[in-house]
XYZ file of C-alpha atoms in Angstrom:
306
model
C 14.020 -13.849 17.437
C 11.672 -13.882 20.424
C 13.534 -16.824 21.931
C 16.862 -15.113 21.287
C 15.810 -11.984 23.189
C 13.822 -13.644 25.993
C 15.247 -17.139 26.362
C 11.788 -18.751 26.707
C 9.095 -20.088 24.397
C 6.405 -20.976 26.946
C 3.257 -18.835 26.626
C 2.867 -18.375 30.371
C 6.496 -17.332 30.819
C 6.243 -14.892 27.919
C 3.062 -13.410 29.396
C 4.899 -12.799 32.700
C 7.869 -11.207 30.906
C 5.716 -8.844 28.820
C 3.441 -7.729 31.668
C 4.036 -3.981 31.928
C 6.854 -4.166 29.362
C 6.790 -1.564 26.585
C 7.671 -3.124 23.217
C 8.717 -0.624 20.526
C 10.526 -0.877 17.217
C 13.243 1.598 18.229
C 13.750 0.470 21.813
C 17.280 -0.669 22.597
C 16.097 -3.880 24.274
C 12.780 -4.508 22.542
C 13.392 -3.912 18.811
C 14.223 -7.583 18.202
C 11.179 -8.719 20.165
C 9.012 -6.282 18.187
C 10.264 -7.660 14.850
C 9.792 -11.246 16.039
C 6.178 -10.617 17.043
C 5.589 -8.700 13.793
C 6.853 -11.664 11.736
C 4.532 -13.992 13.660
C 1.592 -11.625 13.052
C 2.329 -11.390 9.302
C 2.563 -15.185 9.058
C -0.798 -15.608 10.774
C -2.446 -12.902 8.657
C -1.101 -14.483 5.463
C -2.424 -17.932 6.383
C -5.853 -16.604 7.350
C -6.141 -14.500 4.121
C -6.495 -11.135 5.839
C -5.899 -7.979 3.797
C -3.200 -7.007 2.757
C -1.920 -10.616 2.694
C -4.884 -12.036 0.795
C -3.527 -12.011 -2.765
C -3.084 -15.767 -3.056
C -6.581 -16.740 -1.917
C -8.833 -16.172 -4.996
C -6.508 -17.993 -7.426
C -5.880 -20.872 -5.022
C -9.604 -21.233 -4.269
C -10.393 -21.242 -7.997
C -7.610 -23.590 -9.086
C -7.831 -26.155 -6.286
C -10.213 -29.118 -6.175
C -13.414 -28.177 -4.387
C -12.654 -30.438 -1.413
C -9.305 -28.686 -0.931
C -10.978 -25.285 -1.255
C -13.490 -26.255 1.424
C -10.618 -27.295 3.682
C -8.854 -23.948 3.069
C -12.036 -22.111 3.985
C -12.628 -23.890 7.284
C -9.657 -25.578 8.972
C -7.053 -22.749 8.820
C -9.587 -20.209 10.117
C -10.231 -22.280 13.250
C -6.610 -23.198 13.987
C -5.034 -19.817 13.172
C -7.599 -17.801 15.129
C -7.175 -20.122 18.120
C -3.401 -19.644 17.979
C -3.722 -15.885 17.488
C -5.897 -15.584 20.587
C -3.320 -17.495 22.634
C -0.389 -15.495 21.266
C -1.772 -11.951 20.980
C -4.346 -11.910 23.770
C -2.783 -14.235 26.315
C 0.968 -13.607 25.830
C 1.681 -10.479 23.753
C -1.329 -8.284 24.419
C -0.421 -4.702 23.529
C -2.377 -1.771 21.981
C 0.159 -1.687 19.116
C -0.922 -5.123 17.878
C -4.590 -4.355 18.383
C -4.200 -1.370 16.034
C -2.659 -3.660 13.407
C -5.617 -6.049 13.593
C -8.002 -3.085 13.652
C -6.597 -1.979 10.288
C -6.679 -5.529 8.858
C -10.304 -5.910 9.957
C -11.398 -2.714 8.192
C -9.390 -3.460 5.041
C -10.643 -7.069 4.839
C -14.294 -6.084 5.229
C -14.072 -3.358 2.574
C -12.065 -5.328 0.011
C -14.060 -8.517 0.534
C -17.365 -6.707 -0.008
C -16.298 -4.660 -3.038
C -14.209 -7.287 -4.858
C -16.879 -9.985 -4.546
C -19.372 -7.798 -6.428
C -17.391 -8.189 -9.659
C -17.064 -11.990 -9.529
C -18.890 -14.358 -11.847
C -17.263 -17.613 -10.737
C -18.629 -19.273 -7.620
C -15.349 -20.238 -5.955
C -13.714 -16.851 -6.543
C -16.748 -15.172 -5.006
C -16.528 -17.515 -2.008
C -12.831 -16.613 -1.695
C -13.612 -12.905 -1.391
C -16.527 -13.738 0.892
C -14.067 -15.606 3.118
C -11.763 -12.561 3.170
C -14.703 -10.378 4.187
C -15.681 -12.754 6.982
C -12.117 -12.725 8.292
C -12.599 -8.974 8.639
C -15.796 -9.511 10.631
C -14.107 -12.053 12.903
C -11.229 -9.661 13.485
C -13.719 -7.177 14.962
C -14.001 -9.352 18.053
C -10.284 -10.050 18.039
C -9.392 -6.344 17.779
C -11.459 -5.525 20.860
C -9.318 -7.738 23.070
C -12.098 -7.909 25.687
C -13.940 -10.933 27.077
C -17.043 -9.918 25.080
C -14.908 -9.532 21.952
C -13.345 -12.993 22.273
C -16.752 -14.517 23.020
C -18.235 -12.898 19.900
C -15.215 -14.166 17.926
C -15.859 -17.743 19.082
C -19.559 -17.446 18.217
C -18.663 -15.985 14.806
C -16.184 -18.774 14.015
C -18.720 -21.479 14.907
C -21.468 -19.981 12.757
C -19.064 -19.208 9.881
C -17.927 -22.859 9.856
C -21.543 -24.075 9.750
C -22.424 -21.787 6.822
C -19.241 -22.664 4.909
C -19.748 -26.420 5.344
C -23.287 -25.971 4.065
C -22.401 -23.971 0.964
C -19.435 -26.170 0.001
C -21.523 -29.327 0.393
C -23.893 -27.813 -2.176
C -21.033 -26.762 -4.473
C -19.537 -30.265 -4.263
C -22.889 -31.786 -5.189
C -23.329 -29.433 -8.167
C -19.733 -29.737 -9.425
C -20.596 -33.209 -10.745
C -22.218 -31.358 -13.672
C -19.321 -28.942 -14.390
C -20.893 -26.242 -12.252
C -18.468 -23.276 -12.330
C -20.254 -19.959 -12.882
C -22.976 -18.355 -10.786
C -25.124 -18.194 -13.930
C -25.124 -22.014 -14.026
C -27.544 -21.899 -11.094
C -30.254 -20.532 -13.390
C -33.696 -22.056 -12.708
C -32.275 -24.374 -10.015
C -35.509 -23.729 -8.091
C -37.395 -25.562 -10.847
C -34.991 -28.488 -11.311
C -34.072 -28.999 -7.628
C -36.250 -26.857 -5.331
C -34.945 -28.337 -2.041
C -31.329 -27.565 -2.932
C -32.354 -24.086 -4.068
C -34.123 -23.213 -0.809
C -31.189 -24.624 1.197
C -28.675 -22.485 -0.700
C -30.985 -19.465 -0.427
C -31.216 -19.746 3.372
C -27.434 -20.119 3.603
C -26.874 -17.025 1.445
C -29.353 -15.019 3.520
C -27.415 -16.109 6.604
C -24.102 -15.086 4.999
C -25.643 -11.684 4.288
C -26.769 -11.316 7.908
C -30.523 -11.369 7.367
C -32.423 -11.886 10.663
C -33.300 -14.182 12.339
C -30.738 -16.553 10.819
C -27.483 -17.526 12.539
C -25.378 -15.179 10.388
C -27.316 -12.210 11.768
C -26.716 -13.377 15.357
C -23.001 -13.702 14.619
C -22.657 -10.185 13.187
C -24.894 -8.704 15.866
C -22.659 -9.939 18.690
C -19.484 -8.906 16.853
C -20.803 -5.367 16.283
C -22.132 -5.219 19.843
C -18.661 -6.146 21.160
C -17.119 -3.403 18.993
C -19.527 -0.821 20.415
C -18.805 -2.064 23.921
C -15.060 -1.428 23.585
C -15.496 1.940 21.849
C -14.557 0.768 18.322
C -17.441 2.625 16.678
C -15.666 2.841 13.320
C -15.346 -0.945 13.144
C -19.051 -1.389 13.869
C -20.027 1.258 11.296
C -17.877 -0.205 8.525
C -19.120 -3.687 9.424
C -22.749 -2.627 9.009
C -22.049 -0.819 5.703
C -20.096 -3.736 4.202
C -22.811 -6.157 5.355
C -25.349 -4.137 3.396
C -23.064 -4.127 0.329
C -22.552 -7.893 0.613
C -26.314 -8.433 0.352
C -25.978 -7.593 -3.353
C -23.871 -10.594 -4.323
C -25.353 -13.046 -1.831
C -28.930 -12.327 -2.843
C -27.839 -12.479 -6.500
C -27.626 -16.264 -5.997
C -31.296 -16.301 -5.000
C -32.298 -14.070 -7.916
C -30.539 -16.316 -10.435
C -31.973 -19.540 -8.981
C -35.565 -18.321 -8.856
C -35.993 -15.685 -11.551
C -33.412 -16.259 -14.321
C -33.928 -18.532 -17.298
C -30.682 -20.292 -18.299
C -29.476 -20.443 -21.902
C -28.872 -24.167 -21.517
C -30.791 -26.155 -18.926
C -28.704 -28.315 -16.591
C -30.253 -31.254 -14.772
C -28.217 -31.823 -11.615
C -27.779 -35.310 -10.230
C -29.377 -36.053 -6.838
C -27.131 -35.590 -3.799
C -25.763 -38.619 -2.019
C -26.993 -39.526 1.438
C -23.926 -38.248 3.343
C -24.082 -34.744 1.849
C -27.854 -34.615 2.355
C -27.466 -35.451 6.058
C -24.683 -32.877 6.445
C -26.833 -30.224 4.773
C -29.807 -31.039 6.989
C -27.770 -30.714 10.215
C -26.035 -27.464 9.279
C -29.248 -25.936 7.875
C -31.092 -26.783 11.099
C -28.498 -24.930 13.193
C -28.382 -21.967 10.793
C -32.167 -21.598 10.755
C -33.057 -22.288 14.392
C -29.958 -21.041 16.221
C -31.807 -17.930 17.424
C -34.451 -19.955 19.292
C -32.178 -21.300 22.036
C -28.603 -19.954 21.855
C -28.077 -19.791 25.645
C -26.088 -23.054 26.105
C -23.686 -22.082 23.349
C -23.286 -18.558 24.750
C -22.491 -20.039 28.164
C -19.810 -22.327 26.701
C -18.187 -19.542 24.656
C -18.256 -17.209 27.675
C -16.394 -19.797 29.765
C -13.869 -20.260 26.953
C -13.356 -16.498 26.656
C -12.839 -16.196 30.414
C -10.238 -18.959 30.394
C -8.350 -17.236 27.564
C -8.493 -13.672 28.866
C -8.047 -14.133 32.632
């Protein structure tokens, strides 16, 4: 539809065409362009599991092999967000679309936080956690500023590190039919190193300082305040506090619960252990020297926004 109404598909040409051009649903010349961009936005939101296009995610996460679930949690987030920045910031930037992503951000954060509280299965909880984190990432995207895009890039990097870490642990534990959160009972006694690793990752997911997850949310909320989106920042803080309940529940079960049947988990292989060590190092010590990464993301944001 966009090609039919404009005659071009190149991002730079589209950006020139839409500079100062008002796109509305009921405009005589722009209604087709509006619908084309809307279809693209819906497709992206569906693939990235943003509310209200998230319905498929929990069942697919639960029913897929764990390796496939890990891929769903990481690869589409990176590729779709990169494409969305190019399309909706570089080519089609308009307050109308920013309002759409503003709504999706709020809805994803609220639903992700509340729905995850009722989950007992690990992969379904991680699915709703992923939906919630999409909402946090959309905070930076909704701002549309250089600081917002920079915070989005920082958030994606840290989210990928935390997700790789937690799925490496889930893959290691799935060898023993690990399915429910309650199966982690007394893991601190049977495998204390794995328990402390998972605990640090969950604290980072929850945004507990000084871990990397806190730095990610801090810069996203700071970007929201900088562009005047106070509601986004407020809802982000509230949903982060709510999410502490189900993230810290992992720690409570591992350290304080006694399981009905004790499960002795097999030792992790060398590859997963090395992967866990690298990601845990970045999650734990990111706050000590983040300047090089901030410089790189700032340059990337400048190249995308200017």
